PDB file of C-alpha atoms and ligand atoms in Angstrom:
ATOM      1  CA  MET W   1       0.000   0.000   0.000  1.00  0.00           C
ATOM      2  CA  ASN W   2       1.320   3.367  -1.011  1.00  0.00           C
ATOM      3  CA  ASN W   3      -0.724   5.250   1.567  1.00  0.00           C
ATOM      4  CA  LEU W   4       1.058   5.260   4.926  1.00  0.00           C
ATOM      5  CA  LEU W   5      -1.235   7.347   7.010  1.00  0.00           C
ATOM      6  CA  GLU W   6      -4.486   9.205   6.743  1.00  0.00           C
ATOM      7  CA  VAL W   7      -5.657  11.998   9.003  1.00  0.00           C
ATOM      8  CA  LYS W   8      -9.432  12.318   8.912  1.00  0.00           C
ATOM      9  CA  ASN W   9     -11.368  15.235  10.389  1.00  0.00           C
ATOM     10  CA  LEU W  10      -8.911  15.550  13.231  1.00  0.00           C
ATOM     11  CA  SER W  11      -9.650  17.981  16.052  1.00  0.00           C
ATOM     12  CA  LYS W  12      -7.934  18.578  19.365  1.00  0.00           C
ATOM     13  CA  THR W  13      -9.183  20.701  22.228  1.00  0.00           C
ATOM     14  CA  TYR W  14      -7.212  21.193  25.439  1.00  0.00           C
ATOM     15  CA  TYR W  15      -9.229  21.737  28.578  1.00  0.00           C
ATOM     16  CA  THR W  16      -7.501  23.736  31.281  1.00  0.00           C
ATOM     17  CA  LYS W  17      -9.003  25.046  34.536  1.00  0.00           C
ATOM     18  CA  GLU W  18      -9.625  28.466  33.056  1.00  0.00           C
ATOM     19  CA  LYS W  19     -10.552  27.751  29.466  1.00  0.00           C
ATOM     20  CA  GLU W  20     -10.857  25.509  26.460  1.00  0.00           C
ATOM     21  CA  ILE W  21      -8.210  25.832  23.791  1.00  0.00           C
ATOM     22  CA  LYS W  22      -9.175  24.483  20.421  1.00  0.00           C
ATOM     23  CA  ALA W  23      -5.811  23.721  18.854  1.00  0.00           C
ATOM     24  CA  LEU W  24      -6.836  21.822  15.714  1.00  0.00           C
ATOM     25  CA  ASP W  25     -10.146  22.020  13.905  1.00  0.00           C
ATOM     26  CA  ASN W  26     -11.114  19.366  11.399  1.00  0.00           C
ATOM     27  CA  ILE W  27      -7.760  18.643   9.760  1.00  0.00           C
ATOM     28  CA  SER W  28      -7.624  16.048   6.963  1.00  0.00           C
ATOM     29  CA  PHE W  29      -4.737  14.928   4.766  1.00  0.00           C
ATOM     30  CA  LYS W  30      -2.937  11.814   3.575  1.00  0.00           C
ATOM     31  CA  ILE W  31       0.705  10.810   3.606  1.00  0.00           C
ATOM     32  CA  ASN W  32       1.996   8.505   0.923  1.00  0.00           C
ATOM     33  CA  LYS W  33       5.317   6.771   0.692  1.00  0.00           C
ATOM     34  CA  ASP W  34       8.060   9.178  -0.428  1.00  0.00           C
ATOM     35  CA  ASP W  35       6.048  12.242   0.522  1.00  0.00           C
ATOM     36  CA  TYR W  36       8.006  15.109   2.019  1.00  0.00           C
ATOM     37  CA  ILE W  37       5.454  17.321   3.677  1.00  0.00           C
ATOM     38  CA  ALA W  38       6.045  20.619   5.440  1.00  0.00           C
ATOM     39  CA  ILE W  39       3.526  22.028   7.890  1.00  0.00           C
ATOM     40  CA  ILE W  40       3.849  25.751   8.223  1.00  0.00           C
ATOM     41  CA  GLY W  41       1.694  28.079  10.300  1.00  0.00           C
ATOM     42  CA  PRO W  42       1.651  30.795  12.934  1.00  0.00           C
ATOM     43  CA  SER W  43       2.994  30.139  16.404  1.00  0.00           C
ATOM     44  CA  GLY W  44       0.360  28.420  18.532  1.00  0.00           C
ATOM     45  CA  SER W  45      -1.513  27.068  15.521  1.00  0.00           C
ATOM     46  CA  GLY W  46      -1.290  23.458  16.684  1.00  0.00           C
ATOM     47  CA  LYS W  47       1.650  22.212  14.627  1.00  0.00           C
ATOM     48  CA  SER W  48       3.360  20.478  17.551  1.00  0.00           C
ATOM     49  CA  THR W  49      -0.024  19.225  18.699  1.00  0.00           C
ATOM     50  CA  LEU W  50      -0.506  17.526  15.331  1.00  0.00           C
ATOM     51  CA  LEU W  51       2.851  15.758  15.655  1.00  0.00           C
ATOM     52  CA  SER W  52       1.997  14.632  19.196  1.00  0.00           C
ATOM     53  CA  LEU W  53      -1.237  13.146  17.931  1.00  0.00           C
ATOM     54  CA  LEU W  54       0.477  11.424  15.003  1.00  0.00           C
ATOM     55  CA  SER W  55       3.136   9.948  17.265  1.00  0.00           C
ATOM     56  CA  GLY W  56       0.504   8.748  19.725  1.00  0.00           C
ATOM     57  CA  ASN W  57       1.820  10.873  22.603  1.00  0.00           C
ATOM     58  CA  GLU W  58      -1.558  12.558  22.882  1.00  0.00           C
ATOM     59  CA  LYS W  59      -5.092  11.553  22.062  1.00  0.00           C
ATOM     60  CA  GLU W  60      -7.304  13.344  19.540  1.00  0.00           C
ATOM     61  CA  THR W  61     -10.597  14.898  20.671  1.00  0.00           C
ATOM     62  CA  CYS W  62     -12.406  13.996  17.431  1.00  0.00           C
ATOM     63  CA  GLY W  63     -11.531  12.367  14.158  1.00  0.00           C
ATOM     64  CA  ASN W  64      -9.224   9.535  13.224  1.00  0.00           C
ATOM     65  CA  ILE W  65      -5.640   8.777  12.400  1.00  0.00           C
ATOM     66  CA  ILE W  66      -5.548   5.701  10.205  1.00  0.00           C
ATOM     67  CA  LYS W  67      -2.147   4.064  10.015  1.00  0.00           C
ATOM     68  CA  LYS W  68      -0.867   1.355   7.736  1.00  0.00           C
ATOM     69  CA  ASP W  69      -0.280  -1.912   9.608  1.00  0.00           C
ATOM     70  CA  ASN W  70       2.957  -1.907  11.604  1.00  0.00           C
ATOM     71  CA  LEU W  71       3.723   1.661  10.640  1.00  0.00           C
ATOM     72  CA  LYS W  72       6.737   2.997  12.514  1.00  0.00           C
ATOM     73  CA  ILE W  73       6.960   6.671  13.271  1.00  0.00           C
ATOM     74  CA  GLY W  74      10.152   8.423  14.349  1.00  0.00           C
ATOM     75  CA  TYR W  75      10.001  11.751  16.163  1.00  0.00           C
ATOM     76  CA  MET W  76      12.749  14.330  16.521  1.00  0.00           C
ATOM     77  CA  PHE W  77      12.218  17.469  18.568  1.00  0.00           C
ATOM     78  CA  GLN W  78      13.482  20.994  18.401  1.00  0.00           C
ATOM     79  CA  SER W  79      16.280  20.379  20.852  1.00  0.00           C
ATOM     80  CA  ASP W  80      18.299  17.290  20.067  1.00  0.00           C
ATOM     81  CA  LEU W  81      17.822  15.730  23.539  1.00  0.00           C
ATOM     82  CA  LEU W  82      21.123  13.887  23.413  1.00  0.00           C
ATOM     83  CA  PHE W  83      22.243  12.542  26.760  1.00  0.00           C
ATOM     84  CA  GLU W  84      25.433  14.354  27.689  1.00  0.00           C
ATOM     85  CA  TRP W  85      26.705  11.515  29.891  1.00  0.00           C
ATOM     86  CA  LEU W  86      26.487   8.977  27.058  1.00  0.00           C
ATOM     87  CA  THR W  87      28.843   8.770  24.081  1.00  0.00           C
ATOM     88  CA  VAL W  88      27.646   9.248  20.506  1.00  0.00           C
ATOM     89  CA  TYR W  89      27.513   5.472  20.080  1.00  0.00           C
ATOM     90  CA  GLU W  90      25.651   4.915  23.346  1.00  0.00           C
ATOM     91  CA  ASN W  91      23.174   7.670  22.452  1.00  0.00           C
ATOM     92  CA  CYS W  92      22.502   5.966  19.127  1.00  0.00           C
ATOM     93  CA  LEU W  93      21.920   2.578  20.753  1.00  0.00           C
ATOM     94  CA  LEU W  94      19.553   3.930  23.368  1.00  0.00           C
ATOM     95  CA  GLY W  95      16.287   3.486  21.443  1.00  0.00           C
ATOM     96  CA  LEU W  96      17.182  -0.097  20.576  1.00  0.00           C
ATOM     97  CA  LYS W  97      18.095  -0.815  24.183  1.00  0.00           C
ATOM     98  CA  ILE W  98      14.796   0.561  25.453  1.00  0.00           C
ATOM     99  CA  SER W  99      12.772  -1.455  22.959  1.00  0.00           C
ATOM    100  CA  ASN W 100      14.901  -4.544  23.632  1.00  0.00           C
ATOM    101  CA  ASP W 101      16.059  -4.658  20.024  1.00  0.00           C
ATOM    102  CA  LEU W 102      19.830  -4.798  20.404  1.00  0.00           C
ATOM    103  CA  THR W 103      20.221  -7.445  17.724  1.00  0.00           C
ATOM    104  CA  LYS W 104      23.394  -7.951  15.730  1.00  0.00           C
ATOM    105  CA  GLU W 105      21.655  -6.666  12.643  1.00  0.00           C
ATOM    106  CA  ASN W 106      20.429  -3.500  14.340  1.00  0.00           C
ATOM    107  CA  ILE W 107      23.829  -2.787  15.845  1.00  0.00           C
ATOM    108  CA  SER W 108      25.507  -3.130  12.474  1.00  0.00           C
ATOM    109  CA  ASN W 109      22.890  -0.765  11.074  1.00  0.00           C
ATOM    110  CA  VAL W 110      23.895   1.827  13.692  1.00  0.00           C
ATOM    111  CA  ILE W 111      27.520   1.407  12.683  1.00  0.00           C
ATOM    112  CA  ARG W 112      26.609   1.683   9.001  1.00  0.00           C
ATOM    113  CA  LEU W 113      24.717   4.927   9.660  1.00  0.00           C
ATOM    114  CA  LEU W 114      27.552   6.389  11.749  1.00  0.00           C
ATOM    115  CA  LYS W 115      30.054   5.569   9.015  1.00  0.00           C
ATOM    116  CA  LYS W 116      27.904   6.763   6.174  1.00  0.00           C
ATOM    117  CA  TYR W 117      27.134  10.085   7.801  1.00  0.00           C
ATOM    118  CA  ASP W 118      30.685  10.870   8.948  1.00  0.00           C
ATOM    119  CA  LEU W 119      30.257  10.264  12.648  1.00  0.00           C
ATOM    120  CA  TYR W 120      32.031   6.969  13.117  1.00  0.00           C
ATOM    121  CA  GLU W 121      35.330   8.491  14.163  1.00  0.00           C
ATOM    122  CA  PHE W 122      33.445  10.448  16.840  1.00  0.00           C
ATOM    123  CA  LYS W 123      31.531   7.466  18.157  1.00  0.00           C
ATOM    124  CA  ASP W 124      33.305   7.514  21.534  1.00  0.00           C
ATOM    125  CA  ASN W 125      32.994  11.283  21.940  1.00  0.00           C
ATOM    126  CA  TYR W 126      30.518  12.909  24.276  1.00  0.00           C
ATOM    127  CA  PRO W 127      27.892  15.195  22.708  1.00  0.00           C
ATOM    128  CA  LYS W 128      29.328  18.380  24.191  1.00  0.00           C
ATOM    129  CA  SER W 129      32.429  18.028  22.013  1.00  0.00           C
ATOM    130  CA  LEU W 130      30.347  18.058  18.807  1.00  0.00           C
ATOM    131  CA  SER W 131      29.154  20.947  16.648  1.00  0.00           C
ATOM    132  CA  GLY W 132      25.439  21.758  16.478  1.00  0.00           C
ATOM    133  CA  GLY W 133      25.205  20.120  13.072  1.00  0.00           C
ATOM    134  CA  MET W 134      26.909  16.932  14.207  1.00  0.00           C
ATOM    135  CA  ARG W 135      24.635  16.728  17.249  1.00  0.00           C
ATOM    136  CA  GLN W 136      21.630  16.981  14.940  1.00  0.00           C
ATOM    137  CA  ARG W 137      22.993  14.146  12.799  1.00  0.00           C
ATOM    138  CA  VAL W 138      23.500  11.971  15.886  1.00  0.00           C
ATOM    139  CA  ALA W 139      19.946  12.712  17.005  1.00  0.00           C
ATOM    140  CA  LEU W 140      18.709  11.813  13.538  1.00  0.00           C
ATOM    141  CA  ILE W 141      20.638   8.540  13.472  1.00  0.00           C
ATOM    142  CA  ARG W 142      19.262   7.686  16.897  1.00  0.00           C
ATOM    143  CA  THR W 143      15.777   8.134  15.428  1.00  0.00           C
ATOM    144  CA  LEU W 144      16.622   6.207  12.234  1.00  0.00           C
ATOM    145  CA  VAL W 145      17.846   3.084  14.001  1.00  0.00           C
ATOM    146  CA  ILE W 146      14.249   2.025  14.679  1.00  0.00           C
ATOM    147  CA  LYS W 147      13.774   2.136  10.869  1.00  0.00           C
ATOM    148  CA  PRO W 148      10.772   4.462  10.795  1.00  0.00           C
ATOM    149  CA  ASP W 149       8.515   4.728   7.750  1.00  0.00           C
ATOM    150  CA  ILE W 150       7.762   8.346   8.570  1.00  0.00           C
ATOM    151  CA  LEU W 151       9.894  10.842  10.398  1.00  0.00           C
ATOM    152  CA  LEU W 152       8.311  13.742  12.284  1.00  0.00           C
ATOM    153  CA  LEU W 153      10.568  16.758  12.700  1.00  0.00           C
ATOM    154  CA  ASP W 154       9.428  19.621  14.916  1.00  0.00           C
ATOM    155  CA  GLU W 155      11.362  22.787  14.033  1.00  0.00           C
ATOM    156  CA  PRO W 156      14.589  20.812  14.241  1.00  0.00           C
ATOM    157  CA  PHE W 157      16.915  23.545  13.030  1.00  0.00           C
ATOM    158  CA  SER W 158      15.542  26.578  14.805  1.00  0.00           C
ATOM    159  CA  LYS W 159      18.355  26.642  17.364  1.00  0.00           C
ATOM    160  CA  LEU W 160      21.077  26.717  14.697  1.00  0.00           C
ATOM    161  CA  ASP W 161      22.405  29.900  13.150  1.00  0.00           C
ATOM    162  CA  TYR W 162      21.481  30.685   9.550  1.00  0.00           C
ATOM    163  CA  GLN W 163      24.562  29.226   7.883  1.00  0.00           C
ATOM    164  CA  ASN W 164      24.393  25.988   9.847  1.00  0.00           C
ATOM    165  CA  ARG W 165      20.669  25.710   9.280  1.00  0.00           C
ATOM    166  CA  LEU W 166      21.258  25.567   5.548  1.00  0.00           C
ATOM    167  CA  ILE W 167      23.989  22.951   5.858  1.00  0.00           C
ATOM    168  CA  VAL W 168      22.244  20.757   8.422  1.00  0.00           C
ATOM    169  CA  SER W 169      18.856  20.891   6.735  1.00  0.00           C
ATOM    170  CA  SER W 170      20.356  19.768   3.452  1.00  0.00           C
ATOM    171  CA  ASP W 171      22.274  16.973   5.267  1.00  0.00           C
ATOM    172  CA  VAL W 172      19.089  15.859   6.951  1.00  0.00           C
ATOM    173  CA  ILE W 173      16.948  15.777   3.810  1.00  0.00           C
ATOM    174  CA  ASN W 174      19.677  13.847   1.981  1.00  0.00           C
ATOM    175  CA  ILE W 175      19.850  11.280   4.761  1.00  0.00           C
ATOM    176  CA  ILE W 176      16.060  10.911   4.861  1.00  0.00           C
ATOM    177  CA  LYS W 177      15.864  10.447   1.093  1.00  0.00           C
ATOM    178  CA  ASN W 178      18.765   7.975   1.089  1.00  0.00           C
ATOM    179  CA  GLU W 179      17.114   5.916   3.800  1.00  0.00           C
ATOM    180  CA  LYS W 180      13.765   6.111   1.955  1.00  0.00           C
ATOM    181  CA  ILE W 181      11.797   7.607   4.804  1.00  0.00           C
ATOM    182  CA  SER W 182       8.801   9.890   4.375  1.00  0.00           C
ATOM    183  CA  LEU W 183       8.848  13.201   6.180  1.00  0.00           C
ATOM    184  CA  ILE W 184       6.565  15.580   8.006  1.00  0.00           C
ATOM    185  CA  LEU W 185       8.523  18.707   8.837  1.00  0.00           C
ATOM    186  CA  VAL W 186       7.078  21.409  11.061  1.00  0.00           C
ATOM    187  CA  THR W 187       8.777  24.718  10.458  1.00  0.00           C
ATOM    188  CA  HIS W 188       8.088  28.428  10.398  1.00  0.00           C
ATOM    189  CA  ASP W 189      10.787  28.997   7.806  1.00  0.00           C
ATOM    190  CA  ILE W 190       9.151  29.283   4.380  1.00  0.00           C
ATOM    191  CA  ASN W 191      12.453  28.802   2.539  1.00  0.00           C
ATOM    192  CA  GLU W 192      13.242  25.670   4.492  1.00  0.00           C
ATOM    193  CA  ALA W 193       9.810  24.231   3.698  1.00  0.00           C
ATOM    194  CA  ILE W 194      10.197  24.899  -0.032  1.00  0.00           C
ATOM    195  CA  ARG W 195      13.764  23.589  -0.206  1.00  0.00           C
ATOM    196  CA  MET W 196      13.187  20.407   1.764  1.00  0.00           C
ATOM    197  CA  CYS W 197       9.648  19.353   0.900  1.00  0.00           C
ATOM    198  CA  ASP W 198       7.441  18.720  -2.086  1.00  0.00           C
ATOM    199  CA  ARG W 199       4.113  19.396  -0.383  1.00  0.00           C
ATOM    200  CA  ILE W 200       3.410  22.315   1.893  1.00  0.00           C
ATOM    201  CA  ILE W 201       0.378  22.505   4.149  1.00  0.00           C
ATOM    202  CA  VAL W 202      -0.333  25.965   5.522  1.00  0.00           C
ATOM    203  CA  PHE W 203      -2.221  26.167   8.821  1.00  0.00           C
ATOM    204  CA  SER W 204      -4.409  29.139   9.705  1.00  0.00           C
ATOM    205  CA  LYS W 205      -4.352  30.827  13.092  1.00  0.00           C
ATOM    206  CA  ARG W 206      -5.880  28.825  15.938  1.00  0.00           C
ATOM    207  CA  PRO W 207      -8.195  26.952  15.857  1.00  0.00           C
ATOM    208  CA  SER W 208      -6.224  25.685  12.916  1.00  0.00           C
ATOM    209  CA  VAL W 209      -7.765  24.573   9.711  1.00  0.00           C
ATOM    210  CA  ILE W 210      -5.773  23.788   6.594  1.00  0.00           C
ATOM    211  CA  LYS W 211      -5.710  27.126   4.840  1.00  0.00           C
ATOM    212  CA  LYS W 212      -3.818  26.096   1.713  1.00  0.00           C
ATOM    213  CA  GLU W 213      -1.899  23.216   0.313  1.00  0.00           C
ATOM    214  CA  TYR W 214       0.854  23.539  -2.277  1.00  0.00           C
ATOM    215  CA  ILE W 215       2.577  20.939  -4.383  1.00  0.00           C
ATOM    216  CA  ILE W 216       6.051  22.216  -5.192  1.00  0.00           C
ATOM    217  CA  LYS W 217       6.384  21.307  -8.845  1.00  0.00           C
ATOM    218  CA  ASN W 218       9.168  23.408 -10.241  1.00  0.00           C
ATOM    219  CA  ASP W 219      12.025  25.635  -9.261  1.00  0.00           C
ATOM    220  CA  ASP W 220      10.023  28.825  -9.134  1.00  0.00           C
ATOM    221  CA  TYR W 221      10.733  29.128  -5.405  1.00  0.00           C
ATOM    222  CA  GLN W 222      10.060  32.852  -5.291  1.00  0.00           C
ATOM    223  CA  LYS W 223       6.501  32.329  -6.526  1.00  0.00           C
ATOM    224  CA  TYR W 224       5.770  29.792  -3.780  1.00  0.00           C
ATOM    225  CA  TYR W 225       7.519  31.954  -1.206  1.00  0.00           C
ATOM    226  CA  ASP W 226       5.335  34.935  -2.059  1.00  0.00           C
ATOM    227  CA  MET W 227       2.112  32.911  -1.997  1.00  0.00           C
ATOM    228  CA  ILE W 228       2.896  31.301   1.360  1.00  0.00           C
ATOM    229  CA  TRP W 229       4.029  34.614   2.813  1.00  0.00           C
ATOM    230  CA  ASN W 230       0.645  36.048   1.845  1.00  0.00           C
ATOM    231  CA  ASP W 231      -1.180  33.108   3.414  1.00  0.00           C
ATOM    232  CA  LEU W 232       0.669  33.636   6.667  1.00  0.00           C
ATOM    233  CA  TYR W 233       0.840  37.404   6.953  1.00  0.00           C
ATOM    234  CA  GLU W 234      -1.908  38.974   4.842  1.00  0.00           C
ATOM    235  CA  LYS W 235      -4.328  41.062   6.899  1.00  0.00           C
TER     236      LYS W 235
HETATM  237  P1  LIG T   1       2.577  25.370  17.542  1.00  0.00           P
HETATM  238  O1  LIG T   1       3.455  24.182  17.621  1.00  0.00           O
HETATM  239  O2  LIG T   1       1.905  25.564  16.222  1.00  0.00           O
HETATM  240  O3  LIG T   1       3.277  26.638  17.953  1.00  0.00           O
HETATM  241  P2  LIG T   1       1.130  24.036  19.680  1.00  0.00           P
HETATM  242  O4  LIG T   1       0.646  22.805  19.029  1.00  0.00           O
HETATM  243  O5  LIG T   1       2.302  23.913  20.577  1.00  0.00           O
HETATM  244  O6  LIG T   1       1.360  25.177  18.588  1.00  0.00           O
HETATM  245  O7  LIG T   1      -0.064  24.640  20.548  1.00  0.00           O
HETATM  246  C1  LIG T   1      -1.349  24.940  20.016  1.00  0.00           C
HETATM  247  C2  LIG T   1      -2.202  25.562  21.109  1.00  0.00           C
HETATM  248  O8  LIG T   1      -2.512  24.564  22.082  1.00  0.00           O
HETATM  249  C3  LIG T   1      -1.501  26.698  21.861  1.00  0.00           C
HETATM  250  O9  LIG T   1      -2.444  27.684  22.171  1.00  0.00           O
HETATM  251  C4  LIG T   1      -0.997  26.006  23.108  1.00  0.00           C
HETATM  252  O10 LIG T   1      -0.925  26.928  24.161  1.00  0.00           O
HETATM  253  C5  LIG T   1      -2.066  24.979  23.368  1.00  0.00           C
HETATM  254  N1  LIG T   1      -1.522  23.784  24.048  1.00  0.00           N
HETATM  255  C6  LIG T   1      -0.559  22.959  23.580  1.00  0.00           C
HETATM  256  N2  LIG T   1      -0.332  21.930  24.431  1.00  0.00           N
HETATM  257  C7  LIG T   1      -1.170  22.146  25.487  1.00  0.00           C
HETATM  258  C8  LIG T   1      -1.431  21.441  26.715  1.00  0.00           C
HETATM  259  N3  LIG T   1      -0.779  20.304  27.015  1.00  0.00           N
HETATM  260  N4  LIG T   1      -2.378  21.949  27.547  1.00  0.00           N
HETATM  261  C9  LIG T   1      -3.052  23.073  27.227  1.00  0.00           C
HETATM  262  N5  LIG T   1      -2.870  23.780  26.100  1.00  0.00           N
HETATM  263  C10 LIG T   1      -1.939  23.334  25.229  1.00  0.00           C
HETATM  264 MG1  LIG T   2       5.457  23.986  18.134  1.00  0.00          MG
END
């Protein structure tokens, strides 16, 4: 089946003591294999909420998330969440350890990934000795070792400076494409969305509905940039 996941009429409301916050309102879309989707929208529009629902960390209020059988979802947050007291290698093995999957095959996959993405010689280093970009690659490898079908990235580059953001984001998309993983990238950077993804879903202000969806078909990046800018900032 080409369709990995379908989101159908998804809504999420948070109930706090003082008020109800409707974060997502009737969101529907599908993710196919080899889709690279960016979700872009104002701050507080429910982007992180959507990823939490997709990863199963939170429960939807209404609607459905229909997943292909045995679908594996990887999730990487804004901060890389590497454990400073573990080496690069130990950090990468952590997920496998927790899920009791430290098989020979999985361990050699970790080593393959470290070698392929230029981290093998740093495998016994501690995270604090690495650059921001290298840390992001370690975090990505740690997520890839569970062999996800879809990777969820929540503003993963926002803590890096501009120059590094360009380098790391192109590293990351290359790795994801090489490993044949589909992507949902949450970002507020229009350029990043256009460069990395081939579908862009624009969320409205809260309660978020899908305001627009773009398929990036050609290299006319400026045209897409202008349209998405208007969606986000027009009065
Ligand atoms: P985004 O990632 O687009 O900036 P979020 O998904 O983090 O937005 O949040 C959407 C809205 O839901 C915000 O108004 C936020 O304050 C609210 N929200 C998120 N998580 C919770 C929670 N656990 N409890 C209450 N409100 C929440
Ligand atoms: Mg967020």
